CSV table of C-alpha atoms in Angstrom, one decimal:
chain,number,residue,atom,x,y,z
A,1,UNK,CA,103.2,122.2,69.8
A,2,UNK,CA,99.4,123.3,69.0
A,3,UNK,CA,98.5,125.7,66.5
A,4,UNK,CA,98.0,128.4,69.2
A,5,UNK,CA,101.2,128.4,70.7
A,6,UNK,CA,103.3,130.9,69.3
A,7,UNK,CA,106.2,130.8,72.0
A,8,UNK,CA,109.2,129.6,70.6
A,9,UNK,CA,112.0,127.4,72.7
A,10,UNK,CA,114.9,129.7,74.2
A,11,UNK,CA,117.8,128.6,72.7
A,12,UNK,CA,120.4,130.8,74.5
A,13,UNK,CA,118.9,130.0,78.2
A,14,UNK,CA,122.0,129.9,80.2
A,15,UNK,CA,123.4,126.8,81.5
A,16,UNK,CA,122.3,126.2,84.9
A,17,UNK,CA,125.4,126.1,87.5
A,18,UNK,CA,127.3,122.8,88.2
A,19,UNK,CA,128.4,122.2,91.6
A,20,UNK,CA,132.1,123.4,90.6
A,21,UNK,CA,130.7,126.2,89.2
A,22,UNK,CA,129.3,127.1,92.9
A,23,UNK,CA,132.3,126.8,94.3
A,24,UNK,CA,134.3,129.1,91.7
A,25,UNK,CA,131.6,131.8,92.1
A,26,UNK,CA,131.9,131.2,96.0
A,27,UNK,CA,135.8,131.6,95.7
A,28,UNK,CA,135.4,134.6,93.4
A,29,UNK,CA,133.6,136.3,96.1
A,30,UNK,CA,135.6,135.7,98.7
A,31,UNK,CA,138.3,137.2,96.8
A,32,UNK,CA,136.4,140.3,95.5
A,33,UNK,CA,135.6,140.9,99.2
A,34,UNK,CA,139.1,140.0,100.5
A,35,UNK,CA,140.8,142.6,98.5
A,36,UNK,CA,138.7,145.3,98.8
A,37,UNK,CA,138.7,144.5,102.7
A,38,UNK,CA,142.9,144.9,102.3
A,39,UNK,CA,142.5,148.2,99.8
A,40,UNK,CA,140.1,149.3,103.0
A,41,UNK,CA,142.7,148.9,105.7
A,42,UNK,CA,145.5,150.8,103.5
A,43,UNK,CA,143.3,153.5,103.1
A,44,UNK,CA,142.5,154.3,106.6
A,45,UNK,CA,144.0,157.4,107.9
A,46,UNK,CA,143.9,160.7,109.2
A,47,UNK,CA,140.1,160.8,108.8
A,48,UNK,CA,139.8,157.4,110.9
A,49,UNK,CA,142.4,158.8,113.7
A,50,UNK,CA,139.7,161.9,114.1
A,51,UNK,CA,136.3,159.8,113.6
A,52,UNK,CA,137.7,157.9,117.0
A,53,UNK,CA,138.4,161.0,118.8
A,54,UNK,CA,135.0,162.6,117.8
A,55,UNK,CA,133.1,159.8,119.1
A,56,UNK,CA,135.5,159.7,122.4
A,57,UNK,CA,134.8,163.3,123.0
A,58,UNK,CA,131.0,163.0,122.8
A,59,UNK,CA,129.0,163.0,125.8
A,60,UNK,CA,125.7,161.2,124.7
A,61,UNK,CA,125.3,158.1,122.5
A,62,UNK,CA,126.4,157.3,118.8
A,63,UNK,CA,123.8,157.4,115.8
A,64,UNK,CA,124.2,155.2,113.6
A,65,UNK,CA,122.0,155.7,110.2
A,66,UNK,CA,121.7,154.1,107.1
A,67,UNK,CA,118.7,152.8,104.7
A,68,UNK,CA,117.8,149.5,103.0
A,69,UNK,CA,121.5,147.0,103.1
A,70,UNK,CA,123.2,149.8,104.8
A,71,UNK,CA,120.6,150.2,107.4
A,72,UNK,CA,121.0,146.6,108.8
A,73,UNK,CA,124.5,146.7,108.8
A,74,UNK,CA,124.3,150.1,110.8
A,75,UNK,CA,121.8,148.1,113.3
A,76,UNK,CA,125.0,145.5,113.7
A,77,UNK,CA,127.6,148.5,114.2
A,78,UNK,CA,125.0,150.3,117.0
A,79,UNK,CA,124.5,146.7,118.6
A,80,UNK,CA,128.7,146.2,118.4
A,81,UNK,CA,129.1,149.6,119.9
A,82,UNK,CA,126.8,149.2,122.5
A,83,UNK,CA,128.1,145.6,123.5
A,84,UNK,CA,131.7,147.2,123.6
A,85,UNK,CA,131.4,149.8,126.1
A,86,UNK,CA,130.4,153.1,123.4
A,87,UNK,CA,126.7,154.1,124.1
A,88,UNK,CA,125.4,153.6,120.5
A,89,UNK,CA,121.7,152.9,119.1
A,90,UNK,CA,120.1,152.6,115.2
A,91,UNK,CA,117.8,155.4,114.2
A,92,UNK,CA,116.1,154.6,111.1
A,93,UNK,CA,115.7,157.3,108.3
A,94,UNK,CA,112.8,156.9,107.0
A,95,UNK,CA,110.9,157.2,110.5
A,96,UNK,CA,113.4,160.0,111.6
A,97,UNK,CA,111.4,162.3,109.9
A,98,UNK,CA,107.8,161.3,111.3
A,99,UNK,CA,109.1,162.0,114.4
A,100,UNK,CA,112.5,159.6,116.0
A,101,UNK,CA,114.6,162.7,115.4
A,102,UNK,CA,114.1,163.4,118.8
A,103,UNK,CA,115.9,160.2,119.4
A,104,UNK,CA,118.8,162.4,118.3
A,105,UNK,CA,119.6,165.1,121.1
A,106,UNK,CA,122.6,167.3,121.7
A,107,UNK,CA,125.8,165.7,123.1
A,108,UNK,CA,125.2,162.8,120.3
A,109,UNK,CA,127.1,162.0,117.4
A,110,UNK,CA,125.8,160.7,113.8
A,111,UNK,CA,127.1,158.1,111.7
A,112,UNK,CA,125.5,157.6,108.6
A,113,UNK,CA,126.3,155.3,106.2
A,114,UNK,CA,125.5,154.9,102.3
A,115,UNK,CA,127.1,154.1,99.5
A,116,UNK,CA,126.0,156.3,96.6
A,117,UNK,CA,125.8,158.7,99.1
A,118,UNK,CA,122.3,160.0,97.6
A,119,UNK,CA,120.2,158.2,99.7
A,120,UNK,CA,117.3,160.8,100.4
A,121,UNK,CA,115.9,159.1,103.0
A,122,UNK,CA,119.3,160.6,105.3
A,123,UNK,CA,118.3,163.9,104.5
A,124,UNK,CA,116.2,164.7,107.3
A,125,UNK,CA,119.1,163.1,110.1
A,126,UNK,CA,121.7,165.1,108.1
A,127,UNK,CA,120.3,168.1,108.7
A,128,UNK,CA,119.0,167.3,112.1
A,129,UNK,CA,122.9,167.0,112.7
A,130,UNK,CA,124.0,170.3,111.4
A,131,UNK,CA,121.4,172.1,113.4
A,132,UNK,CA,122.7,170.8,116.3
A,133,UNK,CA,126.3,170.5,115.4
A,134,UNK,CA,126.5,167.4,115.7
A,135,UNK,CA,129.2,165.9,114.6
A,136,UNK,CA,128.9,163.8,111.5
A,137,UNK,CA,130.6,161.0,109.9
A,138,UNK,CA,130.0,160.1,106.5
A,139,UNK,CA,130.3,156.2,104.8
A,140,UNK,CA,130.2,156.3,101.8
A,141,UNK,CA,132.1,155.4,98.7
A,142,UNK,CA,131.6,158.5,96.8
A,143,UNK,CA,133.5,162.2,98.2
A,144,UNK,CA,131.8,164.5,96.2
A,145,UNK,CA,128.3,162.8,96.5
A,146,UNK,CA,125.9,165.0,98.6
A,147,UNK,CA,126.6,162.9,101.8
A,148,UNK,CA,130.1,162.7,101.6
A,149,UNK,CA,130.3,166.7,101.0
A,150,UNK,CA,127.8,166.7,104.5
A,151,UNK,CA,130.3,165.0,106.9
A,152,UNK,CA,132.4,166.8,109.2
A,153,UNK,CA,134.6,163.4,108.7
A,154,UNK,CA,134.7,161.3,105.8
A,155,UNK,CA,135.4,157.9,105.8
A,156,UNK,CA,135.1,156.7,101.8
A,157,UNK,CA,135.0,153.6,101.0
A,158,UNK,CA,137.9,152.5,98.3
A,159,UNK,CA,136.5,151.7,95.1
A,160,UNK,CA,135.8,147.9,94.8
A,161,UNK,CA,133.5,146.1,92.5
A,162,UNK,CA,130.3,143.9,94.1
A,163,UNK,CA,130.9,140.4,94.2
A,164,UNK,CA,129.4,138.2,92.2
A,165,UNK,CA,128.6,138.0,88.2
A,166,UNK,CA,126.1,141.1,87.4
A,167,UNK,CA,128.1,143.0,90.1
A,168,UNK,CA,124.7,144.7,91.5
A,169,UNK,CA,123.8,143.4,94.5
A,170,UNK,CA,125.6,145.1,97.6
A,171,UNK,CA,127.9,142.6,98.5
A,172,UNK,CA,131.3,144.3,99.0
A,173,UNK,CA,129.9,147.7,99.9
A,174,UNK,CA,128.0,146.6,102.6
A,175,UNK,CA,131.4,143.9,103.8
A,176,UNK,CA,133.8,147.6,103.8
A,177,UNK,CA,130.9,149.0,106.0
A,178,UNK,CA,130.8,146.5,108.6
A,179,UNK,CA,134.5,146.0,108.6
A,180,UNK,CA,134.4,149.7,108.9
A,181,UNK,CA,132.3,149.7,111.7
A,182,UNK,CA,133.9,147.1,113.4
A,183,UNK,CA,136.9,149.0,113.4
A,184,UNK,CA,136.1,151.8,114.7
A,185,UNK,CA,133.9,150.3,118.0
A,186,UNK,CA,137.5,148.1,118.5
A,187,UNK,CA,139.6,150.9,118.5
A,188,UNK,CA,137.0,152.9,121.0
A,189,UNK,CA,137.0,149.6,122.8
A,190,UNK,CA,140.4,150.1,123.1
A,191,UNK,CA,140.8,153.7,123.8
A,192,UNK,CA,138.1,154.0,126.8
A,193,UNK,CA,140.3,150.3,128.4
A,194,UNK,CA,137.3,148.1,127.7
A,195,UNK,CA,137.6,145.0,129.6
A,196,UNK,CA,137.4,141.3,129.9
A,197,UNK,CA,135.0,142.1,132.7
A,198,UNK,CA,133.0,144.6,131.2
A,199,UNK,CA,132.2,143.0,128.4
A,200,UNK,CA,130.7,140.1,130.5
A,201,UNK,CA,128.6,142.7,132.2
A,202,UNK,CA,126.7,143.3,128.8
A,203,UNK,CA,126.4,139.8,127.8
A,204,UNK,CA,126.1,137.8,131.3
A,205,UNK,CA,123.7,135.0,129.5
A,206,UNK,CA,124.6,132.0,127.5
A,207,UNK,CA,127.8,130.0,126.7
A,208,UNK,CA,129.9,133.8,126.5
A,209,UNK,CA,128.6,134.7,129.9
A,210,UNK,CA,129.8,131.6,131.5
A,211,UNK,CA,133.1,131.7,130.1
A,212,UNK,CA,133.5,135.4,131.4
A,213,UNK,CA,132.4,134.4,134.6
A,214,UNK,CA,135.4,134.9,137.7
A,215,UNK,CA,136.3,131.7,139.3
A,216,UNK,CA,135.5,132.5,142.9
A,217,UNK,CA,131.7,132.7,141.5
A,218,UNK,CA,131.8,129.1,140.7
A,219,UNK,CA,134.1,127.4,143.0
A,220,UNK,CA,133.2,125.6,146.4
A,221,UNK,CA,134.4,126.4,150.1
A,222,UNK,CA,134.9,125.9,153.5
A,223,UNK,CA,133.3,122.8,154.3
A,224,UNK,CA,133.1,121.6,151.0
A,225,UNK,CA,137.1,121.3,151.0
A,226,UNK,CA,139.2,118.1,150.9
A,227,UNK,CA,142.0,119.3,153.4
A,228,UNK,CA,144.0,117.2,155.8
A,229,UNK,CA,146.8,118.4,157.6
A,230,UNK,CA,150.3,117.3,156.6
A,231,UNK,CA,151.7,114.0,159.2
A,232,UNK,CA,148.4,112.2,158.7
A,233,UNK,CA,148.4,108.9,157.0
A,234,UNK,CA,147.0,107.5,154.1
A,235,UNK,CA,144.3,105.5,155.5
A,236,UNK,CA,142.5,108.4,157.4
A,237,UNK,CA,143.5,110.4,154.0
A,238,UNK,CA,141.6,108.8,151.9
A,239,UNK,CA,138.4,108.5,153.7
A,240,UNK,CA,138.7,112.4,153.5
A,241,UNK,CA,139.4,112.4,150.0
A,242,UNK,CA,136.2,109.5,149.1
A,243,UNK,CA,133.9,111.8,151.1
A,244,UNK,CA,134.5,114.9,149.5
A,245,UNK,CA,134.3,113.3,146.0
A,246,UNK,CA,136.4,115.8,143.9
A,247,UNK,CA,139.0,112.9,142.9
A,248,UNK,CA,142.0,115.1,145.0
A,249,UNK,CA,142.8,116.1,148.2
A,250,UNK,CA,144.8,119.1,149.6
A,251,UNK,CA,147.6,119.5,152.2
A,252,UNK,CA,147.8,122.7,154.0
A,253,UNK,CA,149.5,123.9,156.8
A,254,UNK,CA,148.2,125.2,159.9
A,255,UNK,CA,147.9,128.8,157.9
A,256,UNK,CA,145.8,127.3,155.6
A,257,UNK,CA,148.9,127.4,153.0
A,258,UNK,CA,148.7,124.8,150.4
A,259,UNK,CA,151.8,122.6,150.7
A,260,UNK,CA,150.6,119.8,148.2
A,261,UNK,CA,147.9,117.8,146.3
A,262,UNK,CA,147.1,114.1,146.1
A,263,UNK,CA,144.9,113.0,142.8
A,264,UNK,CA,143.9,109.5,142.0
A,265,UNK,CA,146.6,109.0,139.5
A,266,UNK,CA,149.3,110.2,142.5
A,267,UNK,CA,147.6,107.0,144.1
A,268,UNK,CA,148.0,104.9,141.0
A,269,UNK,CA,151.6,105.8,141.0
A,270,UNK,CA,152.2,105.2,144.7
A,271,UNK,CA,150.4,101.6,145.0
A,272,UNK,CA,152.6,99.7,147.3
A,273,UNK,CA,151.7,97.1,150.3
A,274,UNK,CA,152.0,100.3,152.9
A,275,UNK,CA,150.7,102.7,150.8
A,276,UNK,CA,148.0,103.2,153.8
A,277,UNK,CA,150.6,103.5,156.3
A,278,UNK,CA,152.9,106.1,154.4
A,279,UNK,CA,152.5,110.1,155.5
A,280,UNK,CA,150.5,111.5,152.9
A,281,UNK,CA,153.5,114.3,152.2
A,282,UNK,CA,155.4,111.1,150.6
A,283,UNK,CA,152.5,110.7,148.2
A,284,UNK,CA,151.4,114.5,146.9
A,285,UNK,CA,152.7,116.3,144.2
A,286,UNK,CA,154.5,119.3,145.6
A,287,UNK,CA,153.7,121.6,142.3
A,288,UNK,CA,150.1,120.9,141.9
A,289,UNK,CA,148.0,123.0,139.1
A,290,UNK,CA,146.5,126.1,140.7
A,291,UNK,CA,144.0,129.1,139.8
A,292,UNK,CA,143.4,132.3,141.4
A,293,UNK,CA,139.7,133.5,142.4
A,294,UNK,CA,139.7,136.4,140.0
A,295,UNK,CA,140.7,134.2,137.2
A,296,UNK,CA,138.4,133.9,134.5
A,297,UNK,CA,136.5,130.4,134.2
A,298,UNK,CA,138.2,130.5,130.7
A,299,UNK,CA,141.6,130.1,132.3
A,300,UNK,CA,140.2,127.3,134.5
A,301,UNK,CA,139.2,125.5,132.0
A,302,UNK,CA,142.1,126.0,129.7
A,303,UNK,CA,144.4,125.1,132.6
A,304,UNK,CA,142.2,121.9,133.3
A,305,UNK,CA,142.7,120.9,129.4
A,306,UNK,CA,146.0,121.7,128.9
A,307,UNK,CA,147.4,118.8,126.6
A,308,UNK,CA,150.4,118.3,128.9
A,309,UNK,CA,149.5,117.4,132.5
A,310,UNK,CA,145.2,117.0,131.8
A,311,UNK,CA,143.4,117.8,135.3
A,312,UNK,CA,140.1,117.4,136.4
A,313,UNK,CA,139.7,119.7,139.7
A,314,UNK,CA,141.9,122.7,140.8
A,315,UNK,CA,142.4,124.4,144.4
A,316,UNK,CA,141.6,127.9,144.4
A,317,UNK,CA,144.4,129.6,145.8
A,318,UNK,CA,145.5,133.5,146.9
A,319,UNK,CA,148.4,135.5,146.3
A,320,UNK,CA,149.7,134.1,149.8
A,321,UNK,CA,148.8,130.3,148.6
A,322,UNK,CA,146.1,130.1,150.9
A,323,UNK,CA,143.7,127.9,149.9
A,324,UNK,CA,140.3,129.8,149.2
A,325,UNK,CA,138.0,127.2,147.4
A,326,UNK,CA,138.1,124.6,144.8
A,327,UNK,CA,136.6,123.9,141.2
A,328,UNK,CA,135.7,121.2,139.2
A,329,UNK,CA,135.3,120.7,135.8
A,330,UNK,CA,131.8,119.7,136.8
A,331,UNK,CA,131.1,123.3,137.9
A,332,UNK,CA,132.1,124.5,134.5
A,333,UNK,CA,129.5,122.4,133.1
A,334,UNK,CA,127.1,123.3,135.3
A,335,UNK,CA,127.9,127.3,134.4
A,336,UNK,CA,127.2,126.5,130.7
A,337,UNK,CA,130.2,125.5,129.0
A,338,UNK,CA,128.7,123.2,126.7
């Protein structure tokens, strides 16, 4: 050390982390946060039961407000809303009062979330909310603090420590707000009969999209079909079977009723010396896998995977059995699966 150095060597540094001690602050989080998450759902009450009917009764969209970590998780409970059939959209606070309040109109309702509850930044949507009476529901962990004495509902967070060892950084708070948030746009999701079917409406790109997809949207028909008539034989069978390339081939009646399917392995299992001579009714399975049109692609593919009887291809069929198209795994690929 030179004479001009005057720093002296910090003997009570702390110890830097080990890799267990990662994973025992990682586990301590997850615990801080679990519990609070369970005081959170045995607190939920009255208040919760009327924040639901509130935003059920409005007629415009829901608010949702908060600043710094609570304003991005009330961006991800607008977006979850809005994804779930409940009109919803994130006003922030800060520019609410250089003009977005007239984001904010009557027929709305305002969410705003904080967790001292002092946040000035809200004051300008707070009071934008009482002049219009609009109905206000207040996040916070905090009753008596100036937001939570603003709401016409409050929903207070239980009291929970933040995760983590200086216990500053909003960790837990901000875990009971989006849990919060998420269970109120379920329970709407619930209440207004939200859909399968709906929900694909909002999200109809992507891997989710094609899984929500109806089965008559991605199935082939008419022509495209592998049918014979029940009597034929084998030989001629099979050259309809090769030529439509599916790997299966349906029997229908002259109604167009599905009566039975023959697969590759049916032709495995039937290998004899007159196999080509035999009336393909000996040969097909007489309970083949089916799917409806309105299924979901999900189901197809579920049914196609199921661990039991594995299938490749299924015939689309009616409520009468007629055959109305057929899908392969292939077309499920295709769709964006995978």
């Amino acid at each position: 050390m030179n004479s001009g150095d005057t720093t002296l060597p910090n003997t009570h540094a702390p110890r830097a982390p080990q890799g267990a001690d990662d994973l025992a602050i990682a586990r301590d989080v997850l615990a801080t946060e679990a519990a609070a998450l369970n005081a959170l759902a045995s607190s939920l009450g009255a208040p919760f039961i009327a924040a639901v009917e509130a935003l059920l009764n409005i007629t415009g969209r829901v608010v949702v407000t908060g600043m710094g970590k609570s304003g991005h998780v009330a961006r991800k409970i607008a977006a979850t809303m809005a994804s779930t059939g409940t009109p919803a959209l994130f006003v922030h606070p800060a520019e609410a009062a250089h003009g977005d309040l007239g984001m904010i109109v009557r027929g709305d309702a305002v969410i705003a979330l904080s967790n001292s509850g002092e946040a000035q930044e809200l004051a300008a949507i707070v009071g934008h909310a009482h002049r219009f009476g609009l109905p206000l529901i207040a996040i916070t962990s905090k009753a008596e603090s100036t937001l939570g004495q603003a709401g016409d509902i409050l929903l207070q967070l239980p009291p929970a420590p933040e995760a983590g060892p200086i216990g500053l950084a909003p960790t837990t708070s901000t875990t009971l707000q989006m849990a919060l948030g998420d269970a109120l746009a379920v329970a709407l999701l619930a209440r207004r009969g939200f859909t399968a079917t709906d929900f694909r409406s909002f999200h109809p790109g992507g891997k989710l999209g094609a899984r929500l997809k109806r089965v008559r949207e991605l199935m082939h028909k008419e022509d495209e079909l592998p049918l014979v008539a029940p009597g034929i034989t084998m030989d001629k069978a099979l050259i309809t079977m090769t030529a439509k390339r599916f790997g299966l081939l349906g029997v229908v009646d002259a109604q167009h009723r599905l009566l039975g399917v023959v697969t590759d392995g049916d032709l495995r299992r039937a290998m004899s010396p007159d196999l080509l001579c035999r009336p393909v009714e000996e040969i097909m399975n007489r309970s083949p896998k089916t799917i409806a049109p309105e299924a979901l692609a999900e189901d197809a593919l579920r049914e196609m995977n199921a661990p039991t009887r594995p299938v490749t291809a299924l015939f689309v069929v009616d409520e009468a059995n007629m055959v109305r198209g057929i899908l392969h795994i292939h077309d499920l690929l295709r769709a964006g699966f995978v």
